[in-house]
PDB file of C-alpha atoms and ligand atoms in Angstrom:
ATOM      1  CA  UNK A   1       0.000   0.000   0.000  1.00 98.00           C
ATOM      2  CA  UNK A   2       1.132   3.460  -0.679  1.00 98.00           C
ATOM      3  CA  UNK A   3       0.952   5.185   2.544  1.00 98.00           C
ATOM      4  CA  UNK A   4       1.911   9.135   2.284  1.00 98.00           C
ATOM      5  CA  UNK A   5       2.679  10.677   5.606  1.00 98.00           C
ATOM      6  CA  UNK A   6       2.490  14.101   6.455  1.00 98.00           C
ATOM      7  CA  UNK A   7       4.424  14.842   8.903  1.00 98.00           C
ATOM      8  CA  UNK A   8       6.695  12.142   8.151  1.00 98.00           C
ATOM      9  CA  UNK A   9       9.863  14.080   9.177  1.00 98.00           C
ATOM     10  CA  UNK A  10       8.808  14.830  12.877  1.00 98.00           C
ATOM     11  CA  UNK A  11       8.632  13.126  15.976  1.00 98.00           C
ATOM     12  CA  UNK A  12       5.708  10.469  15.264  1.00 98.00           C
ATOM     13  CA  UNK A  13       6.224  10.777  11.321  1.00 98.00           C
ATOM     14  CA  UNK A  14      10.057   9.300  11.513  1.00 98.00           C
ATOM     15  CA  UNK A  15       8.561   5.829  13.157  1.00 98.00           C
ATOM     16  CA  UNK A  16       5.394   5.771  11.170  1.00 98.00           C
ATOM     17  CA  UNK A  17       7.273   5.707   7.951  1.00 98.00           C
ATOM     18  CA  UNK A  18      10.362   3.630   9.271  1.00 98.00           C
ATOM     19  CA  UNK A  19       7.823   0.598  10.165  1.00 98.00           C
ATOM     20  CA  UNK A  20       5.706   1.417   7.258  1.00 98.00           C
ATOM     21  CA  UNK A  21       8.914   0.415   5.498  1.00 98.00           C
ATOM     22  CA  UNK A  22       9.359  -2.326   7.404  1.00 98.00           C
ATOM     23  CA  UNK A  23       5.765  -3.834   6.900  1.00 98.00           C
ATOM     24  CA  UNK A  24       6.773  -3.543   3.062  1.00 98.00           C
ATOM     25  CA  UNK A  25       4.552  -0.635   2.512  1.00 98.00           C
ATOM     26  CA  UNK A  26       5.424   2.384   0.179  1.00 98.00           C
ATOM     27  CA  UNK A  27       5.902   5.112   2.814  1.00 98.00           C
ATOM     28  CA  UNK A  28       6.215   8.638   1.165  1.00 98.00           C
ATOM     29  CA  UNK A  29       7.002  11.439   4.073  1.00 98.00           C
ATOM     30  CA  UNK A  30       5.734  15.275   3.353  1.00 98.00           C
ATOM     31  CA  UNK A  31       7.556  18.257   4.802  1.00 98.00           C
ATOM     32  CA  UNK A  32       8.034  21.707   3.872  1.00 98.00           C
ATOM     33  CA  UNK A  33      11.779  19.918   4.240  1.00 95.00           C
ATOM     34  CA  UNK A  34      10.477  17.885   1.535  1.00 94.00           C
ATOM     35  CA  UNK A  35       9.049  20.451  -0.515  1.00 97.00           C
ATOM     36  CA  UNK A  36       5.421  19.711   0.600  1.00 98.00           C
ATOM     37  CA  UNK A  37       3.882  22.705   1.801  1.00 98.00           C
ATOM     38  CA  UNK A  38       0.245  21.402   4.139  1.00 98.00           C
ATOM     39  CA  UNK A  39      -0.846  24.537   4.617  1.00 98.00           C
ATOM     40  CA  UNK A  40       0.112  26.476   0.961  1.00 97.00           C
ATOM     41  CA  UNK A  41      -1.134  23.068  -0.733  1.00 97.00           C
ATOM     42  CA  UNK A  42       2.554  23.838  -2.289  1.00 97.00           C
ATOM     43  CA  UNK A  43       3.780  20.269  -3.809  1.00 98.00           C
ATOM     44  CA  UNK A  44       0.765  18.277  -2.041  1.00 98.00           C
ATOM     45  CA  UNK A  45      -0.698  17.222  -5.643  1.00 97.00           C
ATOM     46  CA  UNK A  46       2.581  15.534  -6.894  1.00 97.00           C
ATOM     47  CA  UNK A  47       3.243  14.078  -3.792  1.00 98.00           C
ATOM     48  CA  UNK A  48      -0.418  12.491  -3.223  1.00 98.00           C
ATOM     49  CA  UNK A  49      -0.282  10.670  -6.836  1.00 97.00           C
ATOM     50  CA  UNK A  50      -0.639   6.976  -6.472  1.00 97.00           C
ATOM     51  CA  UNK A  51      -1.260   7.011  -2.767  1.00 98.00           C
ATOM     52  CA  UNK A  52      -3.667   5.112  -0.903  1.00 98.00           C
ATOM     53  CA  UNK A  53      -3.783   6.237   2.542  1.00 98.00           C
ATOM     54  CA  UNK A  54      -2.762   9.136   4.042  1.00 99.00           C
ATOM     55  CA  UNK A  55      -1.611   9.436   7.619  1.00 99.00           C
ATOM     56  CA  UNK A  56      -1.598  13.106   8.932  1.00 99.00           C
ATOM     57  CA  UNK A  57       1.294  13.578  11.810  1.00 98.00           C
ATOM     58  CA  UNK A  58       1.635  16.867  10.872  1.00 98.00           C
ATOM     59  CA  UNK A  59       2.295  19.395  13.682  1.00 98.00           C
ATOM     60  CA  UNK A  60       2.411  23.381  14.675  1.00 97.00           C
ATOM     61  CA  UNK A  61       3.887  23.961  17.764  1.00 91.00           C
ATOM     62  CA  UNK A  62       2.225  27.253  18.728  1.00 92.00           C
ATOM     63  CA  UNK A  63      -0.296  27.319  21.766  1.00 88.00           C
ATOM     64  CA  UNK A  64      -2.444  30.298  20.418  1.00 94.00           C
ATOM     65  CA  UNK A  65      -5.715  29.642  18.933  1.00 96.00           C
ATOM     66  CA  UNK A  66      -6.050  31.130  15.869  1.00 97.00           C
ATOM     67  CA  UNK A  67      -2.223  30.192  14.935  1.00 98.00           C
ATOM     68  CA  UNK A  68      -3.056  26.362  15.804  1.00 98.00           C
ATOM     69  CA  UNK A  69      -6.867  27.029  13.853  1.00 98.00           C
ATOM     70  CA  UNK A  70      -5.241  28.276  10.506  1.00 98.00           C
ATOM     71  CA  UNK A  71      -2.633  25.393  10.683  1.00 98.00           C
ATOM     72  CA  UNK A  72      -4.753  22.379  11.485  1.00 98.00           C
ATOM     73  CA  UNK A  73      -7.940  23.494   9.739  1.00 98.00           C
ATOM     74  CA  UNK A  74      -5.748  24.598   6.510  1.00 98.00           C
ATOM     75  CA  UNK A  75      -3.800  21.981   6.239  1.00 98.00           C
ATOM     76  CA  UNK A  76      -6.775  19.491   6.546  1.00 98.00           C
ATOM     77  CA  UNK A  77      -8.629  21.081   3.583  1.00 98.00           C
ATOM     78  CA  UNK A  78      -5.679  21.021   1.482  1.00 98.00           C
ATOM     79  CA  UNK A  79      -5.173  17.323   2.145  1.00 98.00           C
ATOM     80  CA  UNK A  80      -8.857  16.403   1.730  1.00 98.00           C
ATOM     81  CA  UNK A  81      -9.719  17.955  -1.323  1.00 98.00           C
ATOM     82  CA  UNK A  82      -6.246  16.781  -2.787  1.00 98.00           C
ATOM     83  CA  UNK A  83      -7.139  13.072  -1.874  1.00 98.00           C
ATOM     84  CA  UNK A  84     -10.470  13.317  -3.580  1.00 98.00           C
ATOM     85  CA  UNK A  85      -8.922  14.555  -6.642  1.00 97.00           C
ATOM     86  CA  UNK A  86      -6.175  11.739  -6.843  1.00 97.00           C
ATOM     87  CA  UNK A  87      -8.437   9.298  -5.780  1.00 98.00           C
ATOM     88  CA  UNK A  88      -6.733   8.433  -1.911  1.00 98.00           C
ATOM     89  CA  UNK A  89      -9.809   5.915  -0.276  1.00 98.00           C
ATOM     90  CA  UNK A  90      -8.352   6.688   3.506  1.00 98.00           C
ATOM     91  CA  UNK A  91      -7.344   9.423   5.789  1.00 98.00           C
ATOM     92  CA  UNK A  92      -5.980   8.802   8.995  1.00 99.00           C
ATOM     93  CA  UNK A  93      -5.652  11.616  11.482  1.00 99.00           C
ATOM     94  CA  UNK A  94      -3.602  11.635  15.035  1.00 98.00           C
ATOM     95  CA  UNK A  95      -5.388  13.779  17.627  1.00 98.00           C
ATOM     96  CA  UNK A  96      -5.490  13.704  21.296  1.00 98.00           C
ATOM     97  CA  UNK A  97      -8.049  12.356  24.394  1.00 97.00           C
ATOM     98  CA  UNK A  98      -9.728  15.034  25.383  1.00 96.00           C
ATOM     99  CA  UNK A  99      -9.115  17.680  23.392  1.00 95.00           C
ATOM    100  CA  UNK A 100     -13.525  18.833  23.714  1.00 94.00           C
ATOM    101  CA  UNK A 101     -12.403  19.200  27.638  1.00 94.00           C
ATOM    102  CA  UNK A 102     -10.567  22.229  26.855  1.00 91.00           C
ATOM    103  CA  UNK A 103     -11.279  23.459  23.026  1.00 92.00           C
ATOM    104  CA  UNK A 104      -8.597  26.418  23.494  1.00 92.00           C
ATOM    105  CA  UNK A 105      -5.259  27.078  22.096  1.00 93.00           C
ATOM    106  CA  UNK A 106      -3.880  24.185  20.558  1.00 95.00           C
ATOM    107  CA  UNK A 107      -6.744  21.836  21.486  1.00 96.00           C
ATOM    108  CA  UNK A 108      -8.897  24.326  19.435  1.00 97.00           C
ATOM    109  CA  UNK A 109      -6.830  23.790  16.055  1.00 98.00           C
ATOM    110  CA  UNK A 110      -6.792  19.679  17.142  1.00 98.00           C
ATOM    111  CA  UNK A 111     -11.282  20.111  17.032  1.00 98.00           C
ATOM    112  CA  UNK A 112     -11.118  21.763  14.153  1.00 98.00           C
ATOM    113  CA  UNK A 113      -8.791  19.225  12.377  1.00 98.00           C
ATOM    114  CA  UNK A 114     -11.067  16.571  13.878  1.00 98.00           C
ATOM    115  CA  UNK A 115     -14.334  18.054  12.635  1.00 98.00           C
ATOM    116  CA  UNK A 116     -13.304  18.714   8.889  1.00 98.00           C
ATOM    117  CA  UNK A 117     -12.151  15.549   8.762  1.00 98.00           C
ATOM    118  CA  UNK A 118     -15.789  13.549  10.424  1.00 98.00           C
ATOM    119  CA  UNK A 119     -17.802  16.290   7.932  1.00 98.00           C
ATOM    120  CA  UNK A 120     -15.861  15.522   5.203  1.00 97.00           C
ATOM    121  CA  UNK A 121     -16.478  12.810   2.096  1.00 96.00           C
ATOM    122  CA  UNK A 122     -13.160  11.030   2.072  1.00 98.00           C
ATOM    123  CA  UNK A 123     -13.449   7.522   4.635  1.00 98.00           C
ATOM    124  CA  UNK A 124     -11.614   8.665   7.625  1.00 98.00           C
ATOM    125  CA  UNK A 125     -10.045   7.271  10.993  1.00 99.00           C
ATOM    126  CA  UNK A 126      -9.314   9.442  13.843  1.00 98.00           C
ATOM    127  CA  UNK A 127      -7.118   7.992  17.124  1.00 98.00           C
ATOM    128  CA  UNK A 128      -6.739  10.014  19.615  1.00 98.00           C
ATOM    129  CA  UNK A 129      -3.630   9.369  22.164  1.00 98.00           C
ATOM    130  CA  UNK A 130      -2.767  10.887  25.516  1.00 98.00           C
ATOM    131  CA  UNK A 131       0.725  12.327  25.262  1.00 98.00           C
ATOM    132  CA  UNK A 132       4.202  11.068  24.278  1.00 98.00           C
ATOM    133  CA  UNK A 133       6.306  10.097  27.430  1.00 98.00           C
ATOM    134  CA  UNK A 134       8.779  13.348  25.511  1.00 97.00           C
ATOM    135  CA  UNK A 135       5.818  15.686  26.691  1.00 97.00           C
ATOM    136  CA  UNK A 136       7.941  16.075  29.950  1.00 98.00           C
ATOM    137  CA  UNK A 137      10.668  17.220  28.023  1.00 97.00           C
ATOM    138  CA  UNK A 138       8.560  19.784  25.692  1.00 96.00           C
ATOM    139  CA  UNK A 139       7.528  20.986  28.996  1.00 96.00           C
ATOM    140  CA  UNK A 140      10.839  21.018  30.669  1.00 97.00           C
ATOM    141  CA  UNK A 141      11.705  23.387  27.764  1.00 96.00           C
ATOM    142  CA  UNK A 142       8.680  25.153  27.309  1.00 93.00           C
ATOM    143  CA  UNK A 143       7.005  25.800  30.575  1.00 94.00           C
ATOM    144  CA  UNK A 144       9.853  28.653  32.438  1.00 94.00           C
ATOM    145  CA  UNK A 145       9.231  32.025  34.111  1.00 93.00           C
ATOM    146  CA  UNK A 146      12.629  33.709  33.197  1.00 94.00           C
ATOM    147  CA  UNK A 147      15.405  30.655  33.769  1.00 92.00           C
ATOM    148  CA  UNK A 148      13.035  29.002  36.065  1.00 95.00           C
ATOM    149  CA  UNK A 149      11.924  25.953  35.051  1.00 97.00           C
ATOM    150  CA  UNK A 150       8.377  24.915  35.992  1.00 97.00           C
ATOM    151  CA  UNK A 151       6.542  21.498  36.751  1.00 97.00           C
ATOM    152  CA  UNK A 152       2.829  21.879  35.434  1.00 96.00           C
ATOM    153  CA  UNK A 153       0.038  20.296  37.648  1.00 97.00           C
ATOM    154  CA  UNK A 154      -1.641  17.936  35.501  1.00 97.00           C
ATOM    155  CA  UNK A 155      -2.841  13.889  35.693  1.00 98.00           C
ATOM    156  CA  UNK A 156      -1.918  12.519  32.551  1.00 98.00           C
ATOM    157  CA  UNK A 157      -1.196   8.616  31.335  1.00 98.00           C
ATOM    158  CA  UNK A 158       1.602   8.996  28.593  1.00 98.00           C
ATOM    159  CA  UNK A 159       2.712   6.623  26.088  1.00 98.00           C
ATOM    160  CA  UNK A 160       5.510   5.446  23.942  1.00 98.00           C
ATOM    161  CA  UNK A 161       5.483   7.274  20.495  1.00 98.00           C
ATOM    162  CA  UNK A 162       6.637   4.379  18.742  1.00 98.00           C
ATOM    163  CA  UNK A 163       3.662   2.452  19.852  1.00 98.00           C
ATOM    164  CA  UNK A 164       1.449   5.087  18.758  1.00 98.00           C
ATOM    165  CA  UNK A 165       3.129   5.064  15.374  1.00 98.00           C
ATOM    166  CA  UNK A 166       2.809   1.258  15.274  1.00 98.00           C
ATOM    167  CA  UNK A 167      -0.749   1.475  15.819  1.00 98.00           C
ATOM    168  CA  UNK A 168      -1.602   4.147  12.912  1.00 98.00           C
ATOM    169  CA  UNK A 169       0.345   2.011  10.387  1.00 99.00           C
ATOM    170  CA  UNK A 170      -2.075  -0.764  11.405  1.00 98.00           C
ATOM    171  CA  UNK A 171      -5.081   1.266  11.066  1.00 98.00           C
ATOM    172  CA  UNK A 172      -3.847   2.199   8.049  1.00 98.00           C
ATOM    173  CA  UNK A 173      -4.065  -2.007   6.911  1.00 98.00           C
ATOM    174  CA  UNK A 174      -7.347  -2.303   8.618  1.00 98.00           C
ATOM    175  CA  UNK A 175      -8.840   0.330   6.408  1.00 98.00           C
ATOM    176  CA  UNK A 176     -11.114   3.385   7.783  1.00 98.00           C
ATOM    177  CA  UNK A 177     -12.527   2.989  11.543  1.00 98.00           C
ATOM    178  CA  UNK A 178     -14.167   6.480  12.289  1.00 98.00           C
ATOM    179  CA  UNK A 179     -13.459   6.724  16.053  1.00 98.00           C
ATOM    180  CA  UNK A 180     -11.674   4.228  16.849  1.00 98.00           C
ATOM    181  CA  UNK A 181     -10.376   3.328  20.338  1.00 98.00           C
ATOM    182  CA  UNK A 182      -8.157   5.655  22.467  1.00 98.00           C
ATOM    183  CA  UNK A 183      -4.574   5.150  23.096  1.00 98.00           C
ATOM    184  CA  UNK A 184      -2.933   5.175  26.268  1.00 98.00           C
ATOM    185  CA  UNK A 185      -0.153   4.816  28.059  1.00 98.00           C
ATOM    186  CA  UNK A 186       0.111   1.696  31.183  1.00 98.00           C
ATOM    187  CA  UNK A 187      -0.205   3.948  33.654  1.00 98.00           C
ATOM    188  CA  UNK A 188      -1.405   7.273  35.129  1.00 98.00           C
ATOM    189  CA  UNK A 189       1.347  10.145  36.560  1.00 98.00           C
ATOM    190  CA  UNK A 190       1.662  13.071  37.744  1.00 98.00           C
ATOM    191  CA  UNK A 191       3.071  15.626  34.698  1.00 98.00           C
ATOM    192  CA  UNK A 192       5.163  17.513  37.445  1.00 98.00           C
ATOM    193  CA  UNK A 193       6.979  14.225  38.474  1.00 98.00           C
ATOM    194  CA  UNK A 194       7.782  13.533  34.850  1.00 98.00           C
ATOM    195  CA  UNK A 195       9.129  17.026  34.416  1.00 98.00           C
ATOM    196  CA  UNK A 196      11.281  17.166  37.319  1.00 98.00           C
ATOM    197  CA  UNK A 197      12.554  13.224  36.570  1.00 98.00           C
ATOM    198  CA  UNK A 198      13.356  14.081  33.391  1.00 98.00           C
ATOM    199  CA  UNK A 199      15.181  17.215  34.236  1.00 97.00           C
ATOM    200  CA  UNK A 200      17.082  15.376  37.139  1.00 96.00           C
ATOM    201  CA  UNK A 201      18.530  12.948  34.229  1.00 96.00           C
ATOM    202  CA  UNK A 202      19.761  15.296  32.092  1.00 95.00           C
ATOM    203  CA  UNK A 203      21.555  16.964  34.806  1.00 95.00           C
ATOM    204  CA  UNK A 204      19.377  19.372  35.880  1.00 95.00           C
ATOM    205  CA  UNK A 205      19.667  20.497  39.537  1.00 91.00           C
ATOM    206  CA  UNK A 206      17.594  23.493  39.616  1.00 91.00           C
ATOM    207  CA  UNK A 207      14.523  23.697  42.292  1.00 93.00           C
ATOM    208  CA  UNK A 208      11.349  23.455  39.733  1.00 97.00           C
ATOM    209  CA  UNK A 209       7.994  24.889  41.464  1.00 97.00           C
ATOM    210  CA  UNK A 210       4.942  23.071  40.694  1.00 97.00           C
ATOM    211  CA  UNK A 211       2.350  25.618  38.990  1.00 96.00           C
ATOM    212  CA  UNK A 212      -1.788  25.483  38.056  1.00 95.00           C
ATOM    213  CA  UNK A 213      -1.613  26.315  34.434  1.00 90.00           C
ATOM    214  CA  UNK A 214      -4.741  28.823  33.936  1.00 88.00           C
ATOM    215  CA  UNK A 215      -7.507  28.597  31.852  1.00 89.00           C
ATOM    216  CA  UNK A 216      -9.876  25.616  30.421  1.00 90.00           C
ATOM    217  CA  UNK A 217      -6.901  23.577  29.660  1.00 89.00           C
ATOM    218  CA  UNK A 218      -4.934  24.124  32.990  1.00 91.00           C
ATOM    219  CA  UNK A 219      -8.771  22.688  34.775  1.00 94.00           C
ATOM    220  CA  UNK A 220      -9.089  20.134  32.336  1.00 94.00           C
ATOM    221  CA  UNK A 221      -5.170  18.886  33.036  1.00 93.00           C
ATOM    222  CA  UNK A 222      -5.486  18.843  36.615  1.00 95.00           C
ATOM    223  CA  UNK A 223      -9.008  17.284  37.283  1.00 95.00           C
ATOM    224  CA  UNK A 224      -8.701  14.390  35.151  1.00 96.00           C
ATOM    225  CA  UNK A 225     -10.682  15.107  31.686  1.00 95.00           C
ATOM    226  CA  UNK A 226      -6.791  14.349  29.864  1.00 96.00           C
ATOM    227  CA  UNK A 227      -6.849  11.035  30.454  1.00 98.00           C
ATOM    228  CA  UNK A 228      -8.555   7.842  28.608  1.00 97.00           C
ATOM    229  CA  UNK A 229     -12.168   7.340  29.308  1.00 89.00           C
ATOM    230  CA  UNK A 230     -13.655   4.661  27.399  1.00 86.00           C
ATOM    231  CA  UNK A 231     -11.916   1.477  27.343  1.00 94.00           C
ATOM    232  CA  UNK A 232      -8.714   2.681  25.829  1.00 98.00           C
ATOM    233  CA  UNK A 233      -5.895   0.202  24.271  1.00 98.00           C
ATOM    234  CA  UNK A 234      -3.171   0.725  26.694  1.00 98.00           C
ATOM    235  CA  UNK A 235       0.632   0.879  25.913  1.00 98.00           C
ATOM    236  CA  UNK A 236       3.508  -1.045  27.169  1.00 98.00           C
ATOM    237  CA  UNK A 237       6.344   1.476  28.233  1.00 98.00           C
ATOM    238  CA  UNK A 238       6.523   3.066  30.933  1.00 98.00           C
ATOM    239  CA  UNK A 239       7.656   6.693  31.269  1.00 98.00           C
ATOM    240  CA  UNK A 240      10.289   4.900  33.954  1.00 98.00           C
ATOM    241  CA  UNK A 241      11.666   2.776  31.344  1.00 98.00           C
ATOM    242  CA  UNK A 242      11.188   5.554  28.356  1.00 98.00           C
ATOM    243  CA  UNK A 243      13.407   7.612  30.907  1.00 97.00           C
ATOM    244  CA  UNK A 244      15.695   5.097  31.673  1.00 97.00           C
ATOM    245  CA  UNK A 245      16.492   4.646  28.121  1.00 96.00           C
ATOM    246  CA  UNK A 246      17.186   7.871  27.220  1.00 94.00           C
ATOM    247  CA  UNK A 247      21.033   8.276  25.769  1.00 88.00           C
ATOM    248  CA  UNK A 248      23.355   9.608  28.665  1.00 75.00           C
ATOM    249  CA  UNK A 249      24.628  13.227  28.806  1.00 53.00           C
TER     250      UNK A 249
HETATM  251  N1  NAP B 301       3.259  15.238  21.563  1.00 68.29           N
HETATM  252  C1  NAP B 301       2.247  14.606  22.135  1.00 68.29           C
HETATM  253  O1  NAP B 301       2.276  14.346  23.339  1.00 68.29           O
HETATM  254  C2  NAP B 301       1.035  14.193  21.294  1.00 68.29           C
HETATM  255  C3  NAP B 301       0.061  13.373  21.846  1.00 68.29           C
HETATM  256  C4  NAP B 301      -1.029  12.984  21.074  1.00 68.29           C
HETATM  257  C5  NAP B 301      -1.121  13.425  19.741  1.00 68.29           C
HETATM  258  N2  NAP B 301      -0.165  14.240  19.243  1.00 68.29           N
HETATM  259  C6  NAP B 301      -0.298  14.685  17.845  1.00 68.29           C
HETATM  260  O2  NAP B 301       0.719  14.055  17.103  1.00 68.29           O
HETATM  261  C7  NAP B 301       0.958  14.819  15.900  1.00 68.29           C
HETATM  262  C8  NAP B 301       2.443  14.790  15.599  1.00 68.29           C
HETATM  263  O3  NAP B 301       3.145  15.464  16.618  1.00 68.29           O
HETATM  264  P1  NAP B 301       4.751  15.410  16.634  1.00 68.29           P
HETATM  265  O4  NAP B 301       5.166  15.949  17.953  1.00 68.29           O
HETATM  266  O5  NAP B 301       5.201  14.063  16.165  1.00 68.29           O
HETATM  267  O6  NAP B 301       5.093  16.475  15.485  1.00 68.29           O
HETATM  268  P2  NAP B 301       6.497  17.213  15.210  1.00 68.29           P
HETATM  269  O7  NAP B 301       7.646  16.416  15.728  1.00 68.29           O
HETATM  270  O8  NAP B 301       6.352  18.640  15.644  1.00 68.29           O
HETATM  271  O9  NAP B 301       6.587  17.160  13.616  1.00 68.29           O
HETATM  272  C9  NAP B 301       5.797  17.991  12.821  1.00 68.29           C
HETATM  273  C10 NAP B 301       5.881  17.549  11.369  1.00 68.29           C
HETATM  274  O10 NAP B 301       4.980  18.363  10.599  1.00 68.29           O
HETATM  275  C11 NAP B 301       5.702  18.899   9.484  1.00 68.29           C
HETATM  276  N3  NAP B 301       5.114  20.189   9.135  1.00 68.29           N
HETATM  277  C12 NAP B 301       4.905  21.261   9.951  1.00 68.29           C
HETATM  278  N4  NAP B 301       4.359  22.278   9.240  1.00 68.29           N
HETATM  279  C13 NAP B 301       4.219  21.837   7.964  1.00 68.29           C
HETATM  280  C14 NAP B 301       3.703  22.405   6.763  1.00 68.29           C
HETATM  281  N5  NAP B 301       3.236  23.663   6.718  1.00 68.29           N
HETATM  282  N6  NAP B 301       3.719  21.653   5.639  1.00 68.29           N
HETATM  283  C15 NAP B 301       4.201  20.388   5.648  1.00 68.29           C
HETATM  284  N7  NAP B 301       4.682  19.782   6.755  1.00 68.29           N
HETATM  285  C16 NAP B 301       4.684  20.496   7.893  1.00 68.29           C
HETATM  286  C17 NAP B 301       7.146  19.013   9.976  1.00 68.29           C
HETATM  287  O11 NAP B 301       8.089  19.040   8.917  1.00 68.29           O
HETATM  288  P3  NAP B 301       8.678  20.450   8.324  1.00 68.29           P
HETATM  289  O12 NAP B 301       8.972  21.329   9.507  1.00 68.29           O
HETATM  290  O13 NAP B 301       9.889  20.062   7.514  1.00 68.29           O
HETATM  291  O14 NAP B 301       7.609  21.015   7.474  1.00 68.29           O
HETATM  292  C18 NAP B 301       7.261  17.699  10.754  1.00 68.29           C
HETATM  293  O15 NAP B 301       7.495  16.628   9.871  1.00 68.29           O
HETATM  294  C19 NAP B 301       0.351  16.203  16.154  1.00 68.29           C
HETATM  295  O16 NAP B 301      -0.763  16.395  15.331  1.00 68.29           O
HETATM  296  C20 NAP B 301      -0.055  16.177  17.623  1.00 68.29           C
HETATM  297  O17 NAP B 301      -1.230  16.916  17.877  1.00 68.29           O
HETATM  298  C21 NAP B 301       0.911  14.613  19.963  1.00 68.29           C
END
């Protein structure tokens, strides 16, 4: 099967095409990098011919609404209405649990993609997973006042993104699923844990306050609406063992 991943160069997109590959599927990765542009439409008929599927791990990593709207909801037209013309028969979209908790900011542009995709004519599957055990590092990075570091409060249950990539890649065999079951991680923790683990193994030593983030999505992090609800396929790797198998220094 031809499977064309947008995306394909990031974080999820690098193992969905690498055991794509390996499954003996034509993988095809789009990227600006590539000369693909999602949200120009740019490239995106060339690099659509032939496909079958299409598996959309593309990504903005902005946390204000209307940047996060125009990405997602643009780049989801342009990949629908290129499918129907070259004839793709599946689209595949990553999203996240709980995203209605807290439609805001990123979550916002994540609905959006969601809904043109479920009001759209081209058979779909949408999988939502909680987040990647490397959210504690985007936070660790991300969430500072000044130089301080900060541990958000939030219960989440991450998982291994190689397992999430190993489940689109089978969706992508099974053929379109609408809603199909969440993906989790083994176990619940506490996002402040995970930042300040992860921070003490790359060396950090720094005190790192725990903090409410504000707004719908700060709520919806700490009282529980983040993680899996309805009997959700669970995950194998802990973010112990994801941490313990990070690459020293
Ligand atoms: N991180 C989590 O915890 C988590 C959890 C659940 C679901 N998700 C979802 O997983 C998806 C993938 O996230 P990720 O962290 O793997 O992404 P990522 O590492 O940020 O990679 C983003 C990819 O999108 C491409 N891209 C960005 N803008 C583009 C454009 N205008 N045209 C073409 N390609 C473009 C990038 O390549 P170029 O820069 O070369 O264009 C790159 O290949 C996201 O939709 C996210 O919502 C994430």
């Amino acid at each position: 099967m031809r499977i064309a991943v947008a995306g394909g160069t990031g974080l999820t997109g690098r193992h969905v095409v690498e055991i794509a590959r390996r499954r003996g599927h034509d993988a095809v990765p789009l990227s600006r990098y590539g000369g693909v542009d999602l949200v120009s439409g740019a490239g995106l008929p060339q690099a659509l011919v032939g496909a079958d599927t299409v598996i959309d791990v593309s990504n903005i990593g902005s946390i204000k609404t209307d940047v996060a709207v125009s990405f997602f909801a643009g780049a989801t037209r342009n990949l629908l209405a290129t499918e129907r013309k070259v004839g793709v028969t599946h689209h595949i979209a990553l999203s996240i649990v709980g995203v209605d908790a807290a439609p805001e900011g990123y979550y916002a542009g994540k609905l959006s993609q969601e809904r043109i995709i479920e009001a759209g004519d081209i058979p779909w599957t949408i999988q939502r997973a909680t987040q990647f055990h490397e959210f504690a590092a985007l936070m660790f990075d991300t969430a500072k006042a000044g130089p301080m570091h900060l541990a958000p409060r939030a219960r989440t249950q991450p998982i291994a993104v190689r397992e999430v990539a190993e489940h689109l890649v089978t969706l992508a065999e099974d053929g379109p699923g609408g809603r199909v079951r969440e993906l989790a991680g083994p176990r619940e923790e506490s996002l402040a844990d995970m930042v300040r683990s992860y921070a003490r193994a790359i060396g950090h030593r720094g005190w790192i306050p725990e903090v409410s983030l504000p707004g719908a999505l700060g709520r919806a992090q700490r009282n529980g609406s983040l993680l899996p609800q309805n009997d959700p396929i669970l995950g194998r790797q802990t973010f112990a063992e994801w941490l313990a198998a990070l690459p020293d220094g």
